[in-house]
CSV table of C-alpha atoms in Angstrom, one decimal:
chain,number,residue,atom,x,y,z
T,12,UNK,CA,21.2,-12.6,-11.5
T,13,UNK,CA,24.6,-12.9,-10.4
T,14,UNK,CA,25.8,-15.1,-7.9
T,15,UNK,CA,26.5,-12.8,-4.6
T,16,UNK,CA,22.8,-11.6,-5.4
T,17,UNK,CA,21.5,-15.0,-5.1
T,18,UNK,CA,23.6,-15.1,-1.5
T,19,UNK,CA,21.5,-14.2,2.0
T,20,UNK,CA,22.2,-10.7,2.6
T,21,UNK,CA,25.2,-9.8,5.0
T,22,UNK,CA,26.0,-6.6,6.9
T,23,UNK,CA,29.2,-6.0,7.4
T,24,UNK,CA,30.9,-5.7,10.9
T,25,UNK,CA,34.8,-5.5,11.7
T,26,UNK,CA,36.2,-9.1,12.6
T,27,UNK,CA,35.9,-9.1,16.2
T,28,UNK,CA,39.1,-11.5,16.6
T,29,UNK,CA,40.9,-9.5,14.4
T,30,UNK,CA,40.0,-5.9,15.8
T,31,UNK,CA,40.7,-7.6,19.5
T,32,UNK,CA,44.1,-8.6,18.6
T,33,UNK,CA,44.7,-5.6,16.6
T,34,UNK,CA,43.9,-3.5,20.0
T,35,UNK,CA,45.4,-5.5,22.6
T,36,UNK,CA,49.1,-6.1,20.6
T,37,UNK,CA,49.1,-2.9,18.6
T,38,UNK,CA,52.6,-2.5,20.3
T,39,UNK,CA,53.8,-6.0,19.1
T,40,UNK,CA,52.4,-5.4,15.2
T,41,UNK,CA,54.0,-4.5,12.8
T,42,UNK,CA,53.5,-1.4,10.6
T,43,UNK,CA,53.0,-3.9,7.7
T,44,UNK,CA,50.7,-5.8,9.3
T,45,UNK,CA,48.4,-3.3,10.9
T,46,UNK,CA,48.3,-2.0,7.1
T,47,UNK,CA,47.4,-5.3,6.0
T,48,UNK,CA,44.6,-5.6,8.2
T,49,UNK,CA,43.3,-2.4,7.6
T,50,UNK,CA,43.3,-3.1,4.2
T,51,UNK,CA,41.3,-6.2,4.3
T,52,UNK,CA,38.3,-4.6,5.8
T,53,UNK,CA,38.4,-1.8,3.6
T,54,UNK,CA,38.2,-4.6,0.6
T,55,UNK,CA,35.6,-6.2,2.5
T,56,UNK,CA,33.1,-3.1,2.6
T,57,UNK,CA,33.7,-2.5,-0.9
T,58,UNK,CA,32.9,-5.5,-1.8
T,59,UNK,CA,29.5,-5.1,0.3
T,60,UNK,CA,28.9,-2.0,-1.3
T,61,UNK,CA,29.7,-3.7,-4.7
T,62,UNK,CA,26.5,-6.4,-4.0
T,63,UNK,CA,24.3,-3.5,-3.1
T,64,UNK,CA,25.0,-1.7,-6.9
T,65,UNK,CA,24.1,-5.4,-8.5
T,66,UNK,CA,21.0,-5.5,-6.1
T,67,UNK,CA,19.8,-2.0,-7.7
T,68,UNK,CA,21.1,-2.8,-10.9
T,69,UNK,CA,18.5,-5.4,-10.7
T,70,UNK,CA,15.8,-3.6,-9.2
T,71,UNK,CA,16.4,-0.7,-12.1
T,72,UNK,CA,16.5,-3.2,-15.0
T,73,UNK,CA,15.3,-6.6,-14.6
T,74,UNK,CA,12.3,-7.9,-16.8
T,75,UNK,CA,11.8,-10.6,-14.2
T,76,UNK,CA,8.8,-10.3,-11.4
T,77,UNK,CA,10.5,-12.4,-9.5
T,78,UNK,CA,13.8,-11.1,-9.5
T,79,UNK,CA,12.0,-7.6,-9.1
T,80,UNK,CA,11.0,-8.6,-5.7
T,81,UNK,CA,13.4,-10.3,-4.4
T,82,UNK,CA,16.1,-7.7,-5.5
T,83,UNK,CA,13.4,-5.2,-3.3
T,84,UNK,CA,13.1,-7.5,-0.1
T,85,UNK,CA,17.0,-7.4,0.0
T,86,UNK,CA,17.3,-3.7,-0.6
T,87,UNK,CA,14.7,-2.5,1.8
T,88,UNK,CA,16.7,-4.4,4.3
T,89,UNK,CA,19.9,-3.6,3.5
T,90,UNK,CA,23.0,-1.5,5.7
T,91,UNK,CA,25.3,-0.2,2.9
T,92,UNK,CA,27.4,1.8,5.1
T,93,UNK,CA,30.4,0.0,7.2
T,94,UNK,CA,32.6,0.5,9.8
T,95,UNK,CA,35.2,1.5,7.6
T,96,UNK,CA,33.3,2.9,4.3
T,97,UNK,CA,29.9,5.6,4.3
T,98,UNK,CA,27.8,6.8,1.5
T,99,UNK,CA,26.9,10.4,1.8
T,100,UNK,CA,24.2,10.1,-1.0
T,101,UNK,CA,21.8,7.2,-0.9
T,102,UNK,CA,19.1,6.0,-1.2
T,103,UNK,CA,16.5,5.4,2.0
T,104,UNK,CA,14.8,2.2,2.6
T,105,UNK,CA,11.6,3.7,1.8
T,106,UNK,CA,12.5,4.9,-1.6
T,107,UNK,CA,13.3,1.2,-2.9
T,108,UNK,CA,9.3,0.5,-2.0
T,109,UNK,CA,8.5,3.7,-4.4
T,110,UNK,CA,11.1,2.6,-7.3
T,111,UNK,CA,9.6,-1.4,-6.5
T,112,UNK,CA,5.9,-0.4,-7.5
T,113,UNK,CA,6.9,2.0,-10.5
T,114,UNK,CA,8.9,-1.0,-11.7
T,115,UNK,CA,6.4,-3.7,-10.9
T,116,UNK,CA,3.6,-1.7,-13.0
T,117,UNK,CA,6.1,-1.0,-15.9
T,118,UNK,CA,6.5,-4.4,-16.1
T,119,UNK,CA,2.9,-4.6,-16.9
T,120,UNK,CA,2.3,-1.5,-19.1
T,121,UNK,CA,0.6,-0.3,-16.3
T,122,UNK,CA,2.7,2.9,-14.9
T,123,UNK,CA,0.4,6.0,-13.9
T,124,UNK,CA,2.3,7.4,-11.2
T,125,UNK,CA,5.8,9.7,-11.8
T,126,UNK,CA,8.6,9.1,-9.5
T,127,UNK,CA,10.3,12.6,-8.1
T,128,UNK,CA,12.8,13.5,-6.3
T,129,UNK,CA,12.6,16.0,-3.8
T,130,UNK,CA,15.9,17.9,-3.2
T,131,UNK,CA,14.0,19.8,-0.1
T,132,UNK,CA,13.5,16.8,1.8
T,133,UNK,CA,16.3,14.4,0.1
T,134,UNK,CA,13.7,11.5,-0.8
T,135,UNK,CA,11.7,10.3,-3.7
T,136,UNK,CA,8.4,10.6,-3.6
T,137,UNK,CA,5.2,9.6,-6.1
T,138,UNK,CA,3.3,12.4,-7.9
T,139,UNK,CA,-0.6,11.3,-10.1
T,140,UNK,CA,-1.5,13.6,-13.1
T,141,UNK,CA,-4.6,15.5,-11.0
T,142,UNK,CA,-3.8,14.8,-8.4
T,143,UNK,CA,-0.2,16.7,-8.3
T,144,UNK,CA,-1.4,20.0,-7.2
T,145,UNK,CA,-2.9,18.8,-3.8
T,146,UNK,CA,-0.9,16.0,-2.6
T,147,UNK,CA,1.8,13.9,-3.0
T,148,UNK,CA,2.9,10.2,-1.8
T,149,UNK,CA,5.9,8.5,-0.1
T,150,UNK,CA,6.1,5.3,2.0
T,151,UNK,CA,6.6,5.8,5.8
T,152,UNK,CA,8.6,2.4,7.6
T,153,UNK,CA,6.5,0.6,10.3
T,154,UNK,CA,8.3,1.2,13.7
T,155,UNK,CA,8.2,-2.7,14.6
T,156,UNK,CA,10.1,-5.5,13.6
T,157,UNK,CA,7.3,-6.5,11.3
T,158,UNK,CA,9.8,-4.5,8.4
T,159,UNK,CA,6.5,-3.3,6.6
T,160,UNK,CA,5.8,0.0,5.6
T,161,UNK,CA,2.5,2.5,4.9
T,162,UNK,CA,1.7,4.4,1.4
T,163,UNK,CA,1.2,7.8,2.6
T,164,UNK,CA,0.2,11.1,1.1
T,165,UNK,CA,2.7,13.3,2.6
T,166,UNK,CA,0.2,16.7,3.7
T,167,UNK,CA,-2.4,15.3,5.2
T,168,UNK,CA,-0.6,11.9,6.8
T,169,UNK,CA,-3.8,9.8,5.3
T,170,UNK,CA,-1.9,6.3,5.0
T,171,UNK,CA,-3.9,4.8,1.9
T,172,UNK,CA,-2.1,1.3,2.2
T,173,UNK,CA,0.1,-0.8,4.1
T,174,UNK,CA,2.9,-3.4,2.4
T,175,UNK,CA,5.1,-5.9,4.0
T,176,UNK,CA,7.4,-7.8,1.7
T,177,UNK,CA,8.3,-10.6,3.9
T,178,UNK,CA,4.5,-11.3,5.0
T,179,UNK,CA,3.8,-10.8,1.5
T,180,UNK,CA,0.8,-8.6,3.0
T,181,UNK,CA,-1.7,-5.9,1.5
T,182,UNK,CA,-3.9,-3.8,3.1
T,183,UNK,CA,-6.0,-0.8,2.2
T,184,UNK,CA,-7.2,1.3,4.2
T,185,UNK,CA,-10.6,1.9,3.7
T,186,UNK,CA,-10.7,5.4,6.5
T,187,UNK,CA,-8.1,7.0,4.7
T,188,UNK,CA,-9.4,6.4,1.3
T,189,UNK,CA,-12.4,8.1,2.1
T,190,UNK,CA,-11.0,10.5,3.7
T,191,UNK,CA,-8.7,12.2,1.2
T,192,UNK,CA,-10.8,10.8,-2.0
T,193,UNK,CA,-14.1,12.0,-1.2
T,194,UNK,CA,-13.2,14.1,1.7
T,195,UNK,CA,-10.5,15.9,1.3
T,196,UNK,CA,-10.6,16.5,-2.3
T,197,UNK,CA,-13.9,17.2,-2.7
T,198,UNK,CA,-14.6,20.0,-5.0
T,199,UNK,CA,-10.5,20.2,-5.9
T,200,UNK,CA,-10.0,16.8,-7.8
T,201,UNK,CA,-12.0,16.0,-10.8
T,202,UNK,CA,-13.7,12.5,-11.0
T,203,UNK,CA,-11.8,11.3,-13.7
T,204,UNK,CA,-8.3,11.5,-11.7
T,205,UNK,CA,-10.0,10.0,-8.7
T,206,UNK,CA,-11.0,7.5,-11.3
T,207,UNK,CA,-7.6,6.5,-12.4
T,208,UNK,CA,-5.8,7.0,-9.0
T,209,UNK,CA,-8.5,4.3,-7.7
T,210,UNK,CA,-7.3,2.0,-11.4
T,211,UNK,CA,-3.7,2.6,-9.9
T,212,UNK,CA,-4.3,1.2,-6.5
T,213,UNK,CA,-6.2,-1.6,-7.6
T,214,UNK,CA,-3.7,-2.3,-10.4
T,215,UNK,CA,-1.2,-2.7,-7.5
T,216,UNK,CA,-3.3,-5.2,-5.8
T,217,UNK,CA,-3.9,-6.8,-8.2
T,218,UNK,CA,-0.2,-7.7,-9.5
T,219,UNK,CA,1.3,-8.2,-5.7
T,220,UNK,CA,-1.8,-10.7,-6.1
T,221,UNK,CA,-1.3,-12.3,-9.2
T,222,UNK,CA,2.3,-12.2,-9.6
T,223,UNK,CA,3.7,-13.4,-6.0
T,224,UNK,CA,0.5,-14.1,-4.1
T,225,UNK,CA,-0.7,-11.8,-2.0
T,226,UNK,CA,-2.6,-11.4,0.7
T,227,UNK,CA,-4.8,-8.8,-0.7
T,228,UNK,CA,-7.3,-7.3,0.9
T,229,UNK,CA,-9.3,-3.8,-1.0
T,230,UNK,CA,-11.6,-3.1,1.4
T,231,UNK,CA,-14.0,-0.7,-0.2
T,232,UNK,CA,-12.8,-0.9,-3.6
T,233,UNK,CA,-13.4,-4.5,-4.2
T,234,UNK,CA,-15.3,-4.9,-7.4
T,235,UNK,CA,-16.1,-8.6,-7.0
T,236,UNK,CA,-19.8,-9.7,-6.4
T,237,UNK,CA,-18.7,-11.6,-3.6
T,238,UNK,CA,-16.9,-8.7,-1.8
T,239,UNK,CA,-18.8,-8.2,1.5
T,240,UNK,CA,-18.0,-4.8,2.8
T,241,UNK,CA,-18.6,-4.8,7.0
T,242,UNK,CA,-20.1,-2.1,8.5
T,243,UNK,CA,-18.1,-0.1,11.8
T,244,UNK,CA,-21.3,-0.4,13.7
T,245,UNK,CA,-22.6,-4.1,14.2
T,246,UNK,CA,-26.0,-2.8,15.4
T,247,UNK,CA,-27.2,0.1,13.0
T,248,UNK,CA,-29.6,2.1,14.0
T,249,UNK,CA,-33.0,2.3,12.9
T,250,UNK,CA,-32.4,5.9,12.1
T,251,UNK,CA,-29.4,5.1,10.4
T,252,UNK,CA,-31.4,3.6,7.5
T,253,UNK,CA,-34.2,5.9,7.4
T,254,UNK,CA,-32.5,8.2,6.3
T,255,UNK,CA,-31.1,6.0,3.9
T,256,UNK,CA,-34.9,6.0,2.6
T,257,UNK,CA,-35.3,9.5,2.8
T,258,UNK,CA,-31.7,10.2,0.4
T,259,UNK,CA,-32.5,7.7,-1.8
T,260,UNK,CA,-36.1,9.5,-2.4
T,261,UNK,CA,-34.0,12.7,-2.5
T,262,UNK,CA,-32.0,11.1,-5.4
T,263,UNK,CA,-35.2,9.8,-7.3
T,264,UNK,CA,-34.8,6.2,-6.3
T,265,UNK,CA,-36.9,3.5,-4.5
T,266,UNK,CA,-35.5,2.3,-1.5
T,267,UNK,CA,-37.3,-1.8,-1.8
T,268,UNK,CA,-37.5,-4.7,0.9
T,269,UNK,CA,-35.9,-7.9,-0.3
T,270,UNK,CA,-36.9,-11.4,-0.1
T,271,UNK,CA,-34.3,-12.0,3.1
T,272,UNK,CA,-35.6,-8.2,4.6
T,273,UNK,CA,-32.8,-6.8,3.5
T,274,UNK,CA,-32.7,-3.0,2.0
T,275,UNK,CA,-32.2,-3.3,-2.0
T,276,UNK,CA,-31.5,-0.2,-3.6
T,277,UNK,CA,-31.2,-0.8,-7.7
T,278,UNK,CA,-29.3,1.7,-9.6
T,279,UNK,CA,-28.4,2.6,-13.1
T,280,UNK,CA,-26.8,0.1,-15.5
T,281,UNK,CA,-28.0,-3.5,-13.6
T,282,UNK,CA,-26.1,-2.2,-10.3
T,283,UNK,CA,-27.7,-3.3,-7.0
T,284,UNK,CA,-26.6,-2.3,-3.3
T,285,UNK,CA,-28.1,-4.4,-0.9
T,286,UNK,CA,-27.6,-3.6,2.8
T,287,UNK,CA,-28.6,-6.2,5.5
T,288,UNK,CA,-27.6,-8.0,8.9
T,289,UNK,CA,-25.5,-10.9,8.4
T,290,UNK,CA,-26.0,-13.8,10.8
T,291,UNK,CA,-23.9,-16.7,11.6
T,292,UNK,CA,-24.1,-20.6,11.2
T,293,UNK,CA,-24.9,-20.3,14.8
T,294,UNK,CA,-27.4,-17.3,13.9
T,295,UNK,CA,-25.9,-14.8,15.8
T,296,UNK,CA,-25.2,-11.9,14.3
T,297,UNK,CA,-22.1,-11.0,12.4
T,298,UNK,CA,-23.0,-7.5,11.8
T,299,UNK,CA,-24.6,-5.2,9.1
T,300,UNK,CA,-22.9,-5.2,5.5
T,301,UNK,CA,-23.2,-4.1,2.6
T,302,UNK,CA,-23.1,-5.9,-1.3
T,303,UNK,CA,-22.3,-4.8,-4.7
T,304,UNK,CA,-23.4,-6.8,-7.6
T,305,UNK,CA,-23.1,-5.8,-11.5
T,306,UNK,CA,-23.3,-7.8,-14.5
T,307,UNK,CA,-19.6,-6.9,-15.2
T,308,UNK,CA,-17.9,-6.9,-11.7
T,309,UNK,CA,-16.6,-3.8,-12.1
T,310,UNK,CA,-18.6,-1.9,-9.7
T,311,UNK,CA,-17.4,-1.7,-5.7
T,312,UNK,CA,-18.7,0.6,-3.1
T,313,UNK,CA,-16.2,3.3,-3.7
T,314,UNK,CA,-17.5,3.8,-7.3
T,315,UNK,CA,-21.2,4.0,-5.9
T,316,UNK,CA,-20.0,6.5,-3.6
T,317,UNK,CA,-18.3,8.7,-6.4
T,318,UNK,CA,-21.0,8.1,-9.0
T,319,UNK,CA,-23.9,8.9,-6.6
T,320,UNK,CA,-24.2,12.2,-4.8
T,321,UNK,CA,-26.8,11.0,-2.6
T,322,UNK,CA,-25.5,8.1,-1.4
T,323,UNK,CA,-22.4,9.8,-0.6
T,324,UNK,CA,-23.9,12.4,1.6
T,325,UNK,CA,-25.8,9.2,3.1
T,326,UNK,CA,-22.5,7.6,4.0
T,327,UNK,CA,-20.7,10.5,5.1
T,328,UNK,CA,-23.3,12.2,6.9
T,329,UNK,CA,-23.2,8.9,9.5
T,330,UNK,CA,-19.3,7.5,8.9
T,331,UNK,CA,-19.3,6.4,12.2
T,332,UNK,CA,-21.7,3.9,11.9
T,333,UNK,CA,-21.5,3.0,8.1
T,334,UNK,CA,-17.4,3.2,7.8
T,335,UNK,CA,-16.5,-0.1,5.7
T,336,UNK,CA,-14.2,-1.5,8.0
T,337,UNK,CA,-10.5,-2.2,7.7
T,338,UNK,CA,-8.0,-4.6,9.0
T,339,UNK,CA,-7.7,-3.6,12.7
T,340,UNK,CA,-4.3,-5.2,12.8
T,341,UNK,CA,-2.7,-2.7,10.8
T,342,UNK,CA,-4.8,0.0,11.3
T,343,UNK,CA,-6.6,2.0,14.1
């Protein structure tokens, strides 16, 4: 890394003193000088454009994690056009996220999605093999000063996750996945490409997690054990889970009573579901939620709901009260 890219970040602006004088004794200056001066800021916004090509450079090339993300924090939040020199053709803010995670999982021999370019709409955007023909991704900035921005498949507006660089912040969002994954493409998308698209999200967790330390939260794609999914409705009906009884019958399963009175519902392969109230130290309740456990930790919620027909008609059939929830902070 060279030196100016190990330098804070500066936008360039026209010396105020210099532009002041310039305006108020353009009379008393001489041609020479007024050249000179002229000259100097055009040097200067080179030489800012200059630290924005090593910044890519870096971002393009570099076998570092570290660098990766650093060189992407800078770029995201960078003005290459000055006062005195403008770049037709670049590259938007939101197009160094899409080159950051491309490079991020190369790094790891991880890369499933293809970065395009759209000529249409002059921005890059991220296609997944089955998944090309339906829908296709691109970040959208956060309109705050948080400087964050929201993976977002571009026909429907579903914004899967959101990323913030300097907060070092992940979020899924548990709505949206459902919505397009089991939802929208229903019928259209085979389960094997759902499959890998949900391998590609978590792969991204996963490195923002182990590689710079994360805040990662995967909401209904968590495979741990001690994942706790919360429910949208703190107080679920009564009818809520009958019917839970009567799909799981439907599906040629036992719906059983656990030790704690919580509904235990064993599946194929050692996978349990248990659903149940949570309570406080205080013994208040916390709400209802729901736990996955398998022998392998591979299982979350979002598989079960792929794998299992029934249970997926369950959950959909009464969204409003089951929806795992998400991080209200970032989402609605």
């Amino acid at each position: 890394m060279s030196k100016d890219e190990r330098q804070a970040t500066e936008t360039f602006e026209p010396q105020e003193s210099t532009t002041e004088s310039t305006a108020a004794n353009a009379a008393t200056l001489s041609t020479s000088g007024r050249l000179m001066a002229y000259n100097d800021q055009l040097k200067d916004s080179l030489k800012h454009g200059q630290v924005f090509t090593e910044l890519l450079d870096t971002l393009i090339e570099t076998t570092s994690a570290t660098e990766l993300l650093t060189a992407a924090q800078r770029l995201v939040a960078y003005q290459l056009d000055t006062s005195f020199v403008t770049f037709p053709q670049q590259y938007s803010q939101s197009d160094f996220y899409l080159i950051f995670l491309n490079r991020l999982l190369a790094l790891h021999g991880r890369e499933r999605v293809i970065l395009q370019s759209s000529d249409r709409f002059h921005e890059l955007y991220h296609e997944f093999p089955g998944i090309n023909t339906h829908g296709y991704f691109v970040f959208q900035l956060e309109e705050t000063a948080q400087r964050g921005a929201y993976y977002t498949e571009k026909n429907t507006g579903e914004t899967l996750f959101y990323l913030n660089f300097e907060k070092q912040v992940l979020r899924f969002n548990s709505r949206a996945l459902t919505q397009l994954l089991l939802v929208d493409y229903e019928g259209k998308v085979a389960e094997t490409a759902l499959r890998g698209f949900e391998n590609y999200l978590l792969d991204i967790g996963k490195f923002l997690k182990e590689d710079f330390g994360f805040d990662t939260d995967f909401t209904l794609m968590d495979p741990s054990n001690s994942a706790v999914y919360q429910l949208a409705d703190p107080n679920l009906s009564s009818t809520v889970l009958d019917k839970l009884f009567v799909e799981t019958a439907k599906g040629g399963r036992i719906l059983e009573r656990g030790a704690e009175g919580e509904a235990v519902l064993k599946l194929d392969d050692h996978v349990v579901v248990r659903l149940f109230s949570q309570e406080t130290r205080e013994n208040e309740t916390d709400g209802w939620v729901l736990k996955v456990s398998d022998p392998e930790h591979k299982e979350s919620w979002f598989d079960i709901l792929l794998k299992y027909s029934f249970l997926r008609a369950w959950y959909l059939d009464n969204l409003a009260s089951l929806e795992i929830r998400a991080d209200s902070l970032y989402f609605n």
